[in-house]
Amino acid sequence: LITGDLRAATVVAVNHCTLLCLSREYFERNIGYAKDLMEKAFLKRLLQGIQTIVDVNFQPFELDRLFGCLKEITLEKGQTFVTKFGMAAIDEEERGIYLLKSGLLNIISAAGQRTQLKASDHLDLIADAASSELEDCVITVEEETACYLLSHASFLNVAGSVDRFVNKAASSKALDSSMKLDDFNRLKILGEGTFGQVWLVKHKKRDS
């Protein structure tokens, strides 16, 4: 169903069996192409796992609307985004969440930290633009990059109010800031984002 390639197998009935067969033609005509369905399901899972989306606590019907707002675009090699967080330096049409389908983005922060994003990664310029604590950075398209864009305007249209995001982001600042990285043992990397890595850690003293 996915590749369209013919497959051969030997099937032996151990005892009496009744088989129900759904033909490929019927499946594609009434349900859709399996490859497209799997890609859509993957995109939905990717979108739902982005912290900005999680923070707003969208309802299922709102997530469906967000997914419907995704627009497939291509970023040309050599294209750059210069972002000044807290100063709204990026153009409104460039602001949004980018889900990378293929290609490569290179990000250099003002502190010189380098991060590369590739297929299945995402670039969140909605959360970044709402924060005044993040550094300026330059994002360069190293090779032609195909991606899905959820625009800032579409995000706000579904959210209904920017307060849903801002209030959630503000409440997250109430976390204990006395703990330092050296207080934890690093166990494994859970994922990589625009400005670094997400680690699963264990507190050295609290054992949690």
Short mmCIF file of C-alpha atoms in Angstrom, two decimals:
data_model
loop_
_atom_site.label_atom_id
_atom_site.label_comp_id
_atom_site.label_asym_id
_atom_site.label_seq_id
_atom_site.Cartn_x
_atom_site.Cartn_y
_atom_site.Cartn_z
CA LEU A 1 0.00 0.00 0.00
CA ILE A 2 2.87 2.37 0.71
CA THR A 3 5.39 1.76 -2.07
CA GLY A 4 3.16 0.16 -4.68
CA ASP A 5 5.67 -2.66 -5.12
CA LEU A 6 4.36 -6.19 -5.62
CA ARG A 7 5.07 -8.60 -2.77
CA ALA A 8 5.05 -12.39 -2.82
CA ALA A 9 4.52 -14.73 0.12
CA THR A 10 3.48 -18.31 0.86
CA VAL A 11 0.49 -18.50 3.17
CA VAL A 12 -0.53 -21.84 4.66
CA ALA A 13 -3.94 -22.24 6.29
CA VAL A 14 -3.46 -24.29 9.47
CA ASN A 15 -7.21 -24.73 9.83
CA HIS A 16 -10.39 -23.38 8.27
CA CYS A 17 -10.13 -19.61 7.79
CA THR A 18 -12.48 -16.91 6.61
CA LEU A 19 -10.63 -13.99 5.03
CA LEU A 20 -11.87 -10.46 4.50
CA CYS A 21 -10.05 -8.64 1.73
CA LEU A 22 -9.92 -4.88 1.21
CA SER A 23 -8.52 -4.24 -2.23
CA ARG A 24 -5.89 -1.61 -2.80
CA GLU A 25 -8.13 0.14 -5.34
CA TYR A 26 -11.00 0.40 -2.84
CA PHE A 27 -8.64 1.58 -0.09
CA GLU A 28 -7.15 4.36 -2.22
CA ARG A 29 -10.49 5.41 -3.68
CA ASN A 30 -12.35 5.65 -0.35
CA ILE A 31 -9.64 6.27 2.23
CA GLY A 32 -6.63 7.68 0.39
CA TYR A 33 -3.07 6.77 -0.43
CA ALA A 34 -1.37 5.01 2.48
CA LYS A 35 1.87 6.97 2.05
CA ASP A 36 0.00 10.29 2.23
CA LEU A 37 -2.00 9.14 5.25
CA MET A 38 1.16 8.11 7.11
CA GLU A 39 2.83 11.43 6.30
CA LYS A 40 -0.19 13.35 7.62
CA ALA A 41 -0.24 11.27 10.81
CA PHE A 42 3.48 11.90 11.31
CA LEU A 43 3.03 15.65 10.80
CA LYS A 44 0.20 15.73 13.33
CA ARG A 45 2.34 13.97 15.95
CA LEU A 46 5.22 16.34 15.21
CA LEU A 47 3.00 19.39 15.52
CA GLN A 48 1.43 18.20 18.77
CA GLY A 49 4.88 17.68 20.32
CA ILE A 50 6.09 21.27 19.79
CA GLN A 51 6.29 23.08 23.12
CA THR A 52 4.49 26.20 21.90
CA ILE A 53 1.52 24.05 20.85
CA VAL A 54 1.62 22.10 24.13
CA ASP A 55 1.72 25.31 26.19
CA VAL A 56 -1.50 26.66 24.70
CA ASN A 57 -3.36 23.41 25.46
CA PHE A 58 -5.30 23.33 22.19
CA GLN A 59 -8.43 21.23 22.04
CA PRO A 60 -8.55 18.34 19.51
CA PHE A 61 -10.75 20.29 17.08
CA GLU A 62 -8.33 23.23 17.31
CA LEU A 63 -5.37 20.96 16.56
CA ASP A 64 -7.23 19.79 13.45
CA ARG A 65 -7.65 23.41 12.41
CA LEU A 66 -3.93 24.09 12.99
CA PHE A 67 -3.03 21.09 10.87
CA GLY A 68 -5.29 22.37 8.12
CA CYS A 69 -3.41 25.68 8.18
CA LEU A 70 -0.03 24.09 7.35
CA LYS A 71 1.33 25.42 4.08
CA GLU A 72 4.05 23.62 2.13
CA ILE A 73 6.85 26.00 1.14
CA THR A 74 10.44 25.85 -0.10
CA LEU A 75 13.30 27.86 1.40
CA GLU A 76 15.96 28.66 -1.17
CA LYS A 77 19.63 27.93 -0.53
CA GLY A 78 21.39 31.01 0.84
CA GLN A 79 18.20 32.57 2.26
CA THR A 80 18.71 34.05 5.73
CA PHE A 81 16.55 35.09 8.67
CA VAL A 82 18.02 37.63 11.07
CA THR A 83 16.01 37.52 14.28
CA LYS A 84 16.11 40.01 17.13
CA PHE A 85 13.95 38.50 19.84
CA GLY A 86 11.82 40.88 21.81
CA MET A 87 12.20 43.51 19.05
CA ALA A 88 10.02 41.94 16.35
CA ALA A 89 12.75 42.26 13.73
CA ILE A 90 11.56 39.39 11.52
CA ASP A 91 8.83 40.02 8.97
CA GLU A 92 5.36 38.94 9.99
CA GLU A 93 5.05 36.62 7.00
CA GLU A 94 8.25 34.84 8.10
CA ARG A 95 7.10 34.35 11.67
CA GLY A 96 5.70 30.93 12.41
CA ILE A 97 6.55 27.29 13.07
CA TYR A 98 8.52 25.50 10.36
CA LEU A 99 8.35 21.69 10.15
CA LEU A 100 11.27 20.51 8.02
CA LYS A 101 10.55 17.89 5.39
CA SER A 102 14.02 17.93 3.81
CA GLY A 103 17.06 20.17 3.59
CA LEU A 104 19.31 21.83 6.17
CA LEU A 105 19.20 25.00 8.27
CA ASN A 106 22.17 26.42 10.14
CA ILE A 107 21.58 28.63 13.19
CA ILE A 108 24.24 30.81 14.81
CA SER A 109 23.33 32.62 18.02
CA ALA A 110 24.86 35.90 19.15
CA ALA A 111 26.97 33.87 21.59
CA GLY A 112 28.39 31.82 18.72
CA GLN A 113 26.43 28.65 19.46
CA ARG A 114 25.74 26.65 16.30
CA THR A 115 22.74 24.40 15.70
CA GLN A 116 21.71 22.51 12.59
CA LEU A 117 18.15 21.51 11.75
CA LYS A 118 17.29 18.79 9.27
CA ALA A 119 14.34 16.65 8.20
CA SER A 120 11.81 16.02 11.03
CA ASP A 121 13.19 18.95 13.10
CA HIS A 122 11.26 22.15 13.63
CA LEU A 123 12.04 25.85 13.87
CA ASP A 124 9.75 27.76 16.23
CA LEU A 125 9.70 31.50 15.52
CA ILE A 126 6.44 32.00 17.38
CA ALA A 127 7.75 31.21 20.87
CA ASP A 128 11.04 32.97 20.14
CA ALA A 129 9.35 36.16 19.03
CA ALA A 130 7.28 36.21 22.23
CA SER A 131 10.34 36.03 24.47
CA SER A 132 12.69 38.87 25.36
CA GLU A 133 15.18 36.53 27.02
CA LEU A 134 16.44 34.76 23.90
CA GLU A 135 19.46 35.90 21.94
CA ASP A 136 19.60 37.34 18.48
CA CYS A 137 20.56 34.78 15.86
CA VAL A 138 21.12 34.30 12.15
CA ILE A 139 19.38 31.38 10.42
CA THR A 140 20.86 30.37 7.09
CA VAL A 141 19.38 27.92 4.59
CA GLU A 142 22.38 25.71 3.79
CA GLU A 143 20.58 23.73 1.10
CA GLU A 144 17.16 23.95 -0.49
CA THR A 145 14.72 23.09 2.27
CA ALA A 146 11.15 21.85 1.90
CA CYS A 147 9.00 22.45 4.94
CA TYR A 148 5.51 23.02 6.25
CA LEU A 149 4.80 26.46 7.69
CA LEU A 150 2.22 27.25 10.36
CA SER A 151 2.09 31.03 10.17
CA HIS A 152 1.88 33.27 13.21
CA ALA A 153 -1.42 34.68 11.89
CA SER A 154 -2.93 31.19 11.55
CA PHE A 155 -1.70 30.27 15.02
CA LEU A 156 -3.40 33.33 16.57
CA ASN A 157 -6.54 32.81 14.49
CA VAL A 158 -6.99 29.34 15.98
CA ALA A 159 -5.82 30.26 19.49
CA GLY A 160 -8.33 33.10 19.57
CA SER A 161 -6.21 35.19 21.91
CA VAL A 162 -2.49 35.70 22.31
CA ASP A 163 -3.09 35.65 26.09
CA ARG A 164 -3.48 31.86 25.96
CA PHE A 165 0.18 31.65 24.98
CA VAL A 166 1.63 34.63 26.86
CA ASN A 167 0.03 33.69 30.18
CA LYS A 168 1.25 30.12 29.89
CA ALA A 169 4.77 31.27 29.02
CA ALA A 170 4.76 33.68 31.97
CA SER A 171 3.68 30.98 34.42
CA SER A 172 6.57 28.77 33.31
CA LYS A 173 9.01 31.36 34.67
CA ALA A 174 7.96 30.38 38.21
CA LEU A 175 10.23 27.33 38.02
CA ASP A 176 13.03 26.87 40.56
CA SER A 177 16.00 28.75 39.12
CA SER A 178 18.40 27.81 41.91
CA MET A 179 19.25 24.44 40.34
CA LYS A 180 22.20 24.24 37.97
CA LEU A 181 23.19 21.78 35.27
CA ASP A 182 25.95 20.39 37.48
CA ASP A 183 23.27 19.27 39.96
CA PHE A 184 22.11 16.59 37.50
CA ASN A 185 23.42 13.46 35.85
CA ARG A 186 22.65 13.37 32.14
CA LEU A 187 20.91 10.16 31.09
CA LYS A 188 20.02 10.57 27.40
CA ILE A 189 19.03 13.09 24.74
CA LEU A 190 15.26 13.33 24.22
CA GLY A 191 15.37 15.74 21.30
CA GLU A 192 16.99 18.73 19.65
CA GLY A 193 15.44 22.12 19.07
CA THR A 194 16.36 25.50 17.64
CA PHE A 195 18.81 26.49 20.37
CA GLY A 196 20.04 23.25 21.86
CA GLN A 197 19.25 19.79 23.16
CA VAL A 198 16.64 18.40 25.55
CA TRP A 199 18.11 15.89 28.03
CA LEU A 200 16.56 13.42 30.41
CA VAL A 201 18.40 14.05 33.68
CA LYS A 202 18.44 12.78 37.24
CA HIS A 203 19.14 14.97 40.26
CA LYS A 204 22.29 13.82 42.03
CA LYS A 205 20.98 14.37 45.56
CA ARG A 206 17.20 14.07 45.24
CA ASP A 207 17.41 10.90 43.12
CA SER A 208 14.62 12.16 40.86
#
